[in-house]
Every structure is written in structure tokens, then in C-alpha cells.
XYZ file of C-alpha atoms in Angstrom:
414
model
C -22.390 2.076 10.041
C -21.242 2.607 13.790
C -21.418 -1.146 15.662
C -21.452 -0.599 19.543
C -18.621 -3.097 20.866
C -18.584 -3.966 24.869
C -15.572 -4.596 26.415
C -14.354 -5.489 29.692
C -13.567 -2.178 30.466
C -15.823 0.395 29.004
C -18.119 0.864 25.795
C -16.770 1.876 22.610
C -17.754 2.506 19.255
C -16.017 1.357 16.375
C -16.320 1.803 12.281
C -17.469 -2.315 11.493
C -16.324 -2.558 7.831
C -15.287 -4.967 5.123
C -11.675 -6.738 6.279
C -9.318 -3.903 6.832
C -6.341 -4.630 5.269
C -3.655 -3.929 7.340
C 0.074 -5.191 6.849
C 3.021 -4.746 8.089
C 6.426 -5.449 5.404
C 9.442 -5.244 6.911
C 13.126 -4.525 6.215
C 14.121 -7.172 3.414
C 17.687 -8.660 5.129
C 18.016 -11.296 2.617
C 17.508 -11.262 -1.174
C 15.340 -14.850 -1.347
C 13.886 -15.087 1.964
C 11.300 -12.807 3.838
C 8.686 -12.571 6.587
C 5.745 -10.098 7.210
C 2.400 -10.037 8.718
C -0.776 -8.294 8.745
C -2.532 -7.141 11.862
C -5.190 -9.702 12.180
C -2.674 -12.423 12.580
C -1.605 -13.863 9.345
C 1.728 -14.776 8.324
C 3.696 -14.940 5.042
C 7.175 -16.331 4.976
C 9.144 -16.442 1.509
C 11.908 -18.535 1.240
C 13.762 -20.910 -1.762
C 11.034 -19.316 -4.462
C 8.030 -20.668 -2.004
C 5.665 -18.811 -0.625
C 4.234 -19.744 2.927
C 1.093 -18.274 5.227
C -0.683 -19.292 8.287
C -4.244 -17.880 9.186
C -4.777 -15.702 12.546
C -4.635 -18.271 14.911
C -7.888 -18.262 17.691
C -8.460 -18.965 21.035
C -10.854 -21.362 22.018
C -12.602 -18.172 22.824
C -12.402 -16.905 19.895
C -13.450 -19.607 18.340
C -16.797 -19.752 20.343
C -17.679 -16.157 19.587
C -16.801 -16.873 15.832
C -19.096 -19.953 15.796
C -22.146 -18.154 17.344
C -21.819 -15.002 15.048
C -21.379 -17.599 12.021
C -24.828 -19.858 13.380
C -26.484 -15.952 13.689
C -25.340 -15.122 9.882
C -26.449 -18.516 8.351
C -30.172 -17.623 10.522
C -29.966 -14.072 8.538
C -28.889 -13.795 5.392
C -29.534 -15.180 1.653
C -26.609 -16.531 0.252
C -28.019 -17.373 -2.381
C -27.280 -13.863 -3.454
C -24.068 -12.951 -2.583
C -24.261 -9.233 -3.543
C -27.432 -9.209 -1.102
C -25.193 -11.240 1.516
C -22.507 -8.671 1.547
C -24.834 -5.788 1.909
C -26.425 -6.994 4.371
C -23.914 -8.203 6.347
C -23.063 -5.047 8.509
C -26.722 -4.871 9.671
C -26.711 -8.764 10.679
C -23.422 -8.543 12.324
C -24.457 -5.729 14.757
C -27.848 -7.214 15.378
C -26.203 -10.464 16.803
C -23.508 -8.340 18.140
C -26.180 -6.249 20.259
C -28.779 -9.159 20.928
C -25.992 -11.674 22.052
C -24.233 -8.766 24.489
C -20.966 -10.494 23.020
C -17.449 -9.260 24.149
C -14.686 -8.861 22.323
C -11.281 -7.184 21.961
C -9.682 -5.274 19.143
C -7.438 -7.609 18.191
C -9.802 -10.579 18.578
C -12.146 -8.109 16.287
C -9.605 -8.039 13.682
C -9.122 -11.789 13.400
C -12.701 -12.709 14.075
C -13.572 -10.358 11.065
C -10.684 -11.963 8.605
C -12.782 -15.530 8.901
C -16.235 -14.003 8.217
C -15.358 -11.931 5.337
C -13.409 -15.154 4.363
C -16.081 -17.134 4.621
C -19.157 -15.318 3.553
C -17.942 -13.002 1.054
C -14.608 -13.133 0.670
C -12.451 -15.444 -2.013
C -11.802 -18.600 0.709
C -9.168 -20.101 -0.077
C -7.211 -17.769 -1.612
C -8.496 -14.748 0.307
C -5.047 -14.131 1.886
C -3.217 -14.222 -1.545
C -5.728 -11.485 -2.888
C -5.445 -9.370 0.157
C -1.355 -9.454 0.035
C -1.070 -6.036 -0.967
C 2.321 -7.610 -2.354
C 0.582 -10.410 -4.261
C 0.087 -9.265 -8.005
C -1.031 -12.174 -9.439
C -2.356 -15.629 -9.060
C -2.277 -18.574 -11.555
C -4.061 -21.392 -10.721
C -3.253 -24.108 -13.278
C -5.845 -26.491 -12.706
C -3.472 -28.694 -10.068
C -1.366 -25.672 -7.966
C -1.387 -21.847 -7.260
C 1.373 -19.201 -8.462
C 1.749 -15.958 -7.748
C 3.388 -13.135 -8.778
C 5.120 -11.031 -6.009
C 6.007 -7.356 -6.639
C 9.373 -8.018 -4.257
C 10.408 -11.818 -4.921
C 8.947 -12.146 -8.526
C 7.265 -15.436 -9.404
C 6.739 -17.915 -6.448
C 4.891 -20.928 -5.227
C 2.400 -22.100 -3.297
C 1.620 -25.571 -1.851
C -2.287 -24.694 -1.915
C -4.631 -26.959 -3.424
C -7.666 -26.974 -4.710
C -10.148 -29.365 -5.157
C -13.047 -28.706 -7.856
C -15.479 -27.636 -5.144
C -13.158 -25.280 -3.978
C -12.284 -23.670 -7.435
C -15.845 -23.600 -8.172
C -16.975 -21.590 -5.003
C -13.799 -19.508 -5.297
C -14.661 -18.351 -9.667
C -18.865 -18.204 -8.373
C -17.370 -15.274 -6.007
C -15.797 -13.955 -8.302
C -18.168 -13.900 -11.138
C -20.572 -12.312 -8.830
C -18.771 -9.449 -8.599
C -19.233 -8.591 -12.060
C -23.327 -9.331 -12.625
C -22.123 -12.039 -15.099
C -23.013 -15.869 -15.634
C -21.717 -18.681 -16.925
C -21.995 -19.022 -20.292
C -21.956 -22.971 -21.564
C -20.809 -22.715 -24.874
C -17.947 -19.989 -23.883
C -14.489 -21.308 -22.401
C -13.357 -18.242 -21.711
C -14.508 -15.755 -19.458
C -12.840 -12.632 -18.364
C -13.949 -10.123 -15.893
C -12.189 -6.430 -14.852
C -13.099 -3.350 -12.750
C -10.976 -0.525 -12.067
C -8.625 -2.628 -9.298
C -8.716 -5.978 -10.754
C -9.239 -8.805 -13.292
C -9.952 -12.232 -13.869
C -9.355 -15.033 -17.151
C -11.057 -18.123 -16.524
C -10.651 -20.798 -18.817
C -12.887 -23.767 -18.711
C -12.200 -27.434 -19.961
C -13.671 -30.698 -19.409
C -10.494 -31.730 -17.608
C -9.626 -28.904 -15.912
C -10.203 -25.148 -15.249
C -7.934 -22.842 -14.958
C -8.164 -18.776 -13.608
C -5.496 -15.910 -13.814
C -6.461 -13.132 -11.134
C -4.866 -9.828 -11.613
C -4.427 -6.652 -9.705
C -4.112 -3.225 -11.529
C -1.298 -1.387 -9.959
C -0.869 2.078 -10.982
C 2.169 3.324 -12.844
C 5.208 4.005 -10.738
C 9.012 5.510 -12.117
C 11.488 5.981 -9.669
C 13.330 9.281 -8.880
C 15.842 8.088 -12.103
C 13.256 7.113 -14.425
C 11.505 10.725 -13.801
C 14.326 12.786 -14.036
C 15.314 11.080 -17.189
C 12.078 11.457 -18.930
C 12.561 14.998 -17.279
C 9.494 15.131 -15.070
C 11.119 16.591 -12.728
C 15.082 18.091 -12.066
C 17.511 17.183 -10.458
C 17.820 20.498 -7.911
C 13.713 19.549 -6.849
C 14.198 16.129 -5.458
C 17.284 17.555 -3.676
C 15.307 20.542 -2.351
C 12.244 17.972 -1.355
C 14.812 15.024 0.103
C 15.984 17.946 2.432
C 12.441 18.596 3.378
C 11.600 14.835 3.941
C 14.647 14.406 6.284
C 13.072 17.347 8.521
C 10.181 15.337 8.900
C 8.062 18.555 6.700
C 4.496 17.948 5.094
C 4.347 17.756 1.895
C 1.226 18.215 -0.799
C 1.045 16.457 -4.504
C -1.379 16.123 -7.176
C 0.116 13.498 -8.589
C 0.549 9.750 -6.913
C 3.714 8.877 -9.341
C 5.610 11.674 -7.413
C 4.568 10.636 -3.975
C 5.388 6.839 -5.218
C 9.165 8.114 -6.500
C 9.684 10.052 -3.034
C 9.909 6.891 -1.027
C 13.238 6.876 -2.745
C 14.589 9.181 -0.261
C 13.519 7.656 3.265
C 16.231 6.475 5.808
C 17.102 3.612 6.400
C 14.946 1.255 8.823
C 11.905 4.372 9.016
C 8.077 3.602 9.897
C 6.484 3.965 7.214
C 2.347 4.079 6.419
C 0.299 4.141 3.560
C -3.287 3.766 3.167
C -2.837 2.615 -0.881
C -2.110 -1.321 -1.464
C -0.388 -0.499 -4.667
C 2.484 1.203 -2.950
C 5.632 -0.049 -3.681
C 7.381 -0.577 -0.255
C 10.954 0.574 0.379
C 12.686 -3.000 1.641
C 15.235 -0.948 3.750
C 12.110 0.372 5.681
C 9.132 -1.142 7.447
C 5.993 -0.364 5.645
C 2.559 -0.622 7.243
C -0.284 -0.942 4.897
C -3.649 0.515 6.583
C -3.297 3.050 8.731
C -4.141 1.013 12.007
C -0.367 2.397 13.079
C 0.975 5.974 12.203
C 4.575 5.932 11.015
C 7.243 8.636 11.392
C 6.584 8.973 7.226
C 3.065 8.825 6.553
C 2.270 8.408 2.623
C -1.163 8.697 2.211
C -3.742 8.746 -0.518
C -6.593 11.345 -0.689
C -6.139 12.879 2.663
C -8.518 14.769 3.977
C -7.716 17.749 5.755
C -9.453 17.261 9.244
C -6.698 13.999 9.630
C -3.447 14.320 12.086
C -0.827 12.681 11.746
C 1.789 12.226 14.278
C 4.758 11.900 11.695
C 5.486 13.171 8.009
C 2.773 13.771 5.557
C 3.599 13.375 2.169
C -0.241 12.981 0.586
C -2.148 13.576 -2.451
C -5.983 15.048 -1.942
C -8.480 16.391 -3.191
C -9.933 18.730 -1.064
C -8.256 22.466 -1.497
C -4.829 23.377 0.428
C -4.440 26.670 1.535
C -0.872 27.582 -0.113
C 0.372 30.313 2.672
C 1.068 27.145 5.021
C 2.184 24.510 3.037
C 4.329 22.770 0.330
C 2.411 21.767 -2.558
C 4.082 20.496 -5.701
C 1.596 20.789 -9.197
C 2.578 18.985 -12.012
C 0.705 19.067 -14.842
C 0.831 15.625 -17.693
C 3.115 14.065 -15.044
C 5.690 16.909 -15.072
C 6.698 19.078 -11.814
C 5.197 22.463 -13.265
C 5.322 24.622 -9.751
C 6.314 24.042 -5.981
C 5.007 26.691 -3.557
C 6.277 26.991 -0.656
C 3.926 29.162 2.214
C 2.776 30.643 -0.976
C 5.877 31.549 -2.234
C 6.798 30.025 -5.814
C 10.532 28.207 -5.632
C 10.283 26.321 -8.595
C 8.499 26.388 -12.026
C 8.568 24.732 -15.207
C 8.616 27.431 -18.118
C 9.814 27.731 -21.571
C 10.862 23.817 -21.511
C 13.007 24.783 -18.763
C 13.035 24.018 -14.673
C 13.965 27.400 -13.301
C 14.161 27.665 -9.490
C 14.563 30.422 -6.754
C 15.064 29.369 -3.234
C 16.503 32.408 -2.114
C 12.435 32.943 -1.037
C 12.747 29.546 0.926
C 11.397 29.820 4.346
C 12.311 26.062 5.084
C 16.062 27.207 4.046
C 16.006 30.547 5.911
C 15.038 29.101 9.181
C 17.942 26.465 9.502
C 20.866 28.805 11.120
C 23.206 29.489 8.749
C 21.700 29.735 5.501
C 25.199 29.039 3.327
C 25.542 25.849 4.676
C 21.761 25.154 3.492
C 22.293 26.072 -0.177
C 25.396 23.972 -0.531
C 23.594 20.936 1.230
C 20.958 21.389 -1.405
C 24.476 21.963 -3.916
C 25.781 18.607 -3.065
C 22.831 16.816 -3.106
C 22.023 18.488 -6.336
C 25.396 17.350 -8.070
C 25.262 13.775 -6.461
C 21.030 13.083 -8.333
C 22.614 14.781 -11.118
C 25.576 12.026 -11.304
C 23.174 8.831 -10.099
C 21.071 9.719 -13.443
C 23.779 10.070 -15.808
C 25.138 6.536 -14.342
C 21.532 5.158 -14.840
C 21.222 3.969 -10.680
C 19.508 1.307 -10.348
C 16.530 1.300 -8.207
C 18.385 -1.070 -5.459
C 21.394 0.818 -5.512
C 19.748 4.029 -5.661
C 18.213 3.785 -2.146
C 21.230 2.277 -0.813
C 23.284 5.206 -1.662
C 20.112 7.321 0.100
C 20.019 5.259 3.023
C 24.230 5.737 3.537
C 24.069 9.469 2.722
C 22.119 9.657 5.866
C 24.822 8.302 8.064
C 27.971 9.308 6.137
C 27.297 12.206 3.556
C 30.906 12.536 3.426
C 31.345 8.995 2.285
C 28.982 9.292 -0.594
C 30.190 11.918 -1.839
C 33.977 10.933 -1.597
C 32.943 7.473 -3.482
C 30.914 9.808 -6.052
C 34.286 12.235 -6.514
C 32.128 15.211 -5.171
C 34.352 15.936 -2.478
């Protein structure tokens, strides 16, 4: 649905939707303590095992133009049903938006839209600890919150709830799922395809456990040691990643594993919430901001992007001007390169021929090329056999990009 928004300015239209769920991580400096945002305003700082936010603060502006589109909704909608609320709520917003002639910015847009969705049809008090796209968990034990945080493990909260607010927070939440409360049950448990929740109900207390489903991830190690993938085709697709090339997969694991190879302190974007983010970069979830690596989820093929494309889609990719890895039960199978095969998978082997690389051929002096794509070769093949660690693994990435010489001395390649 297109909503006509009037500025100061001039007209534009914009795409009104559900809370876009933008963030912004950045570079993790210390091992316990961390701070990132989201673009309508809100605030998470981690430190000593706690976990901190602060809600998009408002002008007293803002705050009028929130209260009059809140007085419009309550005039509009049913909440009795919250399914029907939500539905509806794109056709009531732009019919006080249009009859009230009210003026807003982007960014006031963005924070104005946080509080209704909060509010209306969103999880209230916990609605910015479900839309963390780092928060995996949250255990509410019938006095405080916990959560489970995919960079600083299990932390907590000083939320809490009373019963009215637990109540209105699970009634969301059921709703969801078309179910009711049953009396004589004391545990419930809901799931869809992103989420779950166990509810457990007592006369002293209740208690819920919400879950996001994040899918599978291995890291460039774990792959190569289930062999997945060789050691001579993250080399070869590293090298294309540090010339900023496009690059097509059918497979999200693989796109997940490449993040490996980024440089240090890069943009990065990503329109998935289940991405794990690189701390030595800055990751923006959403894809509000383009980053100079932009790791995207079902692309579709009429999108530009400013920076890097490393993307999974759907839609067909013509092979004669593109990379494109296949992989086939989670193993690299083929890459083509402009429509040139430089790597299979055949007769339990990874067999290769880059001789036919374009990418390679086009960089000056093609000897130097193949014993870049050598080195980088041996030094994968030595970070497996040592078993790398994830942390260490990008740190040695992140140096190779300053001081290739300095890796490889330290790895007794050179």
C-alpha cells in the first residue's frame, strides 16, 4: 500500500509497512561491553552481563502527531481482534494521514511508526527485545527478563513486568497462532517458521520462553572440514570479495560462511535478521543504508546496489555475466564464472581450472594472480588443519589485508 507523506518541501510517496527493522551493530572493541542502535532511535548498551535500551526519544512534536494518529486508530479499529487490527491498520493510518494533512519527516516516520506497531500490534514491552535481530531468546521467569544474545551469550535485563503486562504481552502472542487458552492446560506452546513460544501457567506465577529460529550457519572451517567446499574455492572467492565482485549462491550457509573474509571495519548490509554479524565490521540490518558489502537474501534482479553483492535469489541469473556458485546437499558442486566452469565437484573430488578465469586474466600480470590465489590457498589449507577458531579466524583475515606478508611469515608460508 503506497501512503502519500507531505513534507515541508515537496510530496513523496513512501512504502507504509509493519516496523522496518533496521539496525546498525558495530565493531565489537571490547569482549563484555557493546553499543548499537537501530534507525528509529533505540539504543542497546551491553555491559557487566546486563543488557540496557532506551526507546526513540520524541519531540514534543512528535509526540503531538503520535497522540492524534493514536486518538484516530482507537476511533477506527477493533481491537478486540487483533488479527483484524493489524490488517487494517495500513488503511486507518493513511486515512488519518490524508484527512489530518499531517507532516512528518523520515526519521520522525521511523520512530513515530516503532510506538504504534508497539502499541497496537506489536509485543509492548518487550517489543525491542524481539526485534533485536541479536536477541535469540527471552526468559521471563515470572519476576525478571533474560535473554539470550547471539554475541554476549546469556544477559540481563532490569525489565519488569507486572501481571497486566505479561498478560497483554502472551494475548499477542497467542493471537498469532489462532489458539486460546485452554484452563485445564499449563502448558502452551506455539511455533511458525521464524519463531516459538512455551508458556507455562501457575497460580503463582507464569512464566514464557520466546524463541527465534535461526537458520544453520558453519563457518569457512567447519565447511571445509565437513568438505563442503575446498580450500582453493574460498581462496579464489576471498580474492573476488576483496575486488568488491558480485557474487550469486543458492545456498544461504555459503553466503553466511563468506562474511568470514570481509576487512576489517567494512559497511556491511543485510536484509536477513538471522545473519551472524562480523564484530570487526559494522553491520546494518535493513537495507535503509547500502554498504560497500551488501549480503542480501532473495534479491531480485531489477535491485542496484552501490557496493558488493554477494546474494542468494530466486529469480534466474544469466551465467555469461556473472559468478554463481551451485551447491547441491550443502556442497559447492560448480562455480561459473561468465559462463565459464572453474570449479566442479566430481568423482568425490573438487577439481578446478582457473586458467579460463576472466577475473584472473584481467588483473595485469596473471603469475602474480595464481600465486596470490597459491598463498591464500596454502594459508585456508593450514587454518583448517589447526582447527581456527571462528575469532581467530577473522582476525587472521582482517590482518592479511594489511600485512599479507606478516601472515604468512607467522604461518611459515614465506
Amino acid at each position: 500500500m503506497k501512503l502519500l507523506w507531505k513534507t515541508e518541501k515537496k510530496e513523496t510517496k513512501r512504502e507504509f509497512s509493519k516496523y522496518e527493522n533496521n539496525w546498525t551493530i558495530p565493531e565489537r572493541k571490547e569482549k563484555d561491553t557493546g553499543q548499537y542502535f537501530s534507525e528509529e532511535g533505540i539504543k542497546v548498551t551491553i555491559k557487566n552481563k546486563d543488557y540496557f535500551f532506551t526507546e526513540p526519544l520524541l519531540s514534543e512534536e512528535e509526540k503531538r502527531t503520535l497522540g492524534t494518529i493514536q486518538n484516530g486508530l482507537y476511533e477506527l479499529l477493533n481491537f478486540e481482534n487483533l488479527k483484524e487490527t493489524e490488517h487494517f491498520l495500513n488503511k486507518a493510518l493513511k486515512v488519518i494521514m490524508t484527512e489530518l494533512d499531517l507532516r512528518i519527516s523520515e526519521q520522525s516516520n521511523r520512530k513515530i511508526l516503532f510506538y504504534i506497531n508497539k502499541e497496537f500490534i506489536g509485543l509492548g514491552e518487550i517489543e525491542v527485545l524481539q526485534k533485536d535481530p541479536l536477541v535469540q531468546k527471552i526468559f521471563y521467569n515470572g519476576e525478571s527478563i533474560q535473554i539470550s544474545h547471539r554475541l554476549y551469550g546469556k544477559l540481563n535485563t532490569n525489565m519488569v513486568l507486572d501481571t497486566e503486562k505479561v498478560e497483554s504481552i502472551l494475548r499477542r502472542a497467542r493471537s498469532s497462532y489462532k489458539q486460546e487458552i485452554s484452563e485445564e492446560s499449563q502448558e502452551q506452546f506455539y511455533e511458525n517458521e521464524k519463531e516459538s513460544w512455551k508458556i507455562f501457567w501457575k497460580k503463582e506465577k507464569t512464566t514464557f520462553l520466546y524463541s527465534k529460529k535461526i537458520e544453520s550457519t558453519q563457518s569457512p572451517i567447519e565447511m571445509l572440514l565437513a568438505r563442503k567446499v575446498s580450500p582453493e574455492i574460498f581462496a579464489y572467492l576471498w580474492m573476488l570479495m576483496e575486488d568488491r565482485k558480485n557474487i550469486f549462491v543458492n545456498n544461504t550457509e555459503l553466503l553466511y560462511a563468506l562474511s568470514f573474509f570481509l576487512p576489517e571495519h567494512a559497511n556491511i548490509t543485510t536484509n536477513t535478521e538471522d545473519f551472524p554479524p562480523n564484530e570487526l565490521t559494522i553491520t546494518h540490518y535493513g537495507i535503509a543504508k547500502l554498504g560497500e558489502f551488501n549480503f542480501i537474501k532473495d534479491v531480485k534482479k531489477e535491485t542496484v546496489y552501490s557496493g558488493a553483492l554477494l546474494a542468494t535469489t530466486s529469480e534466474e541469473i544469466e551465467e555469461e555475466s556473472n559468478i554463481i556458485c551451485y551447491t547441491e546437499n550443502q556442497k559447492i558442486v560448480s562455480i561459473k564464472e561468465e559462463g565459464e566452469e572453474l570449479f566442479s565437484y566430481q568423482g568425490n573430488k573438487f577439481l578446478y581450472n582457473v586458467d579460463k578465469s576472466h577475473f584472473m586474466n584481467s588483473k595485469g600480470n596473471k603469475a602474480i594472480i595464481l600465486e596470490e590465489w597459491k598463498r591464500r590457498t596454502k594459508l585456508l589449507t593450514l587454518l583448517v588443519k589447526n582447527k581456527t577458531n571462528n575469532e581467530d579466524f577473522k582476525k587472521i583475515i582482517a590482518i592479511y589485508y594489511q600485512s599479507p606478508e606478516a601472515v604468512l611469515k607467522k604461518a611459515g608460508l614465506q
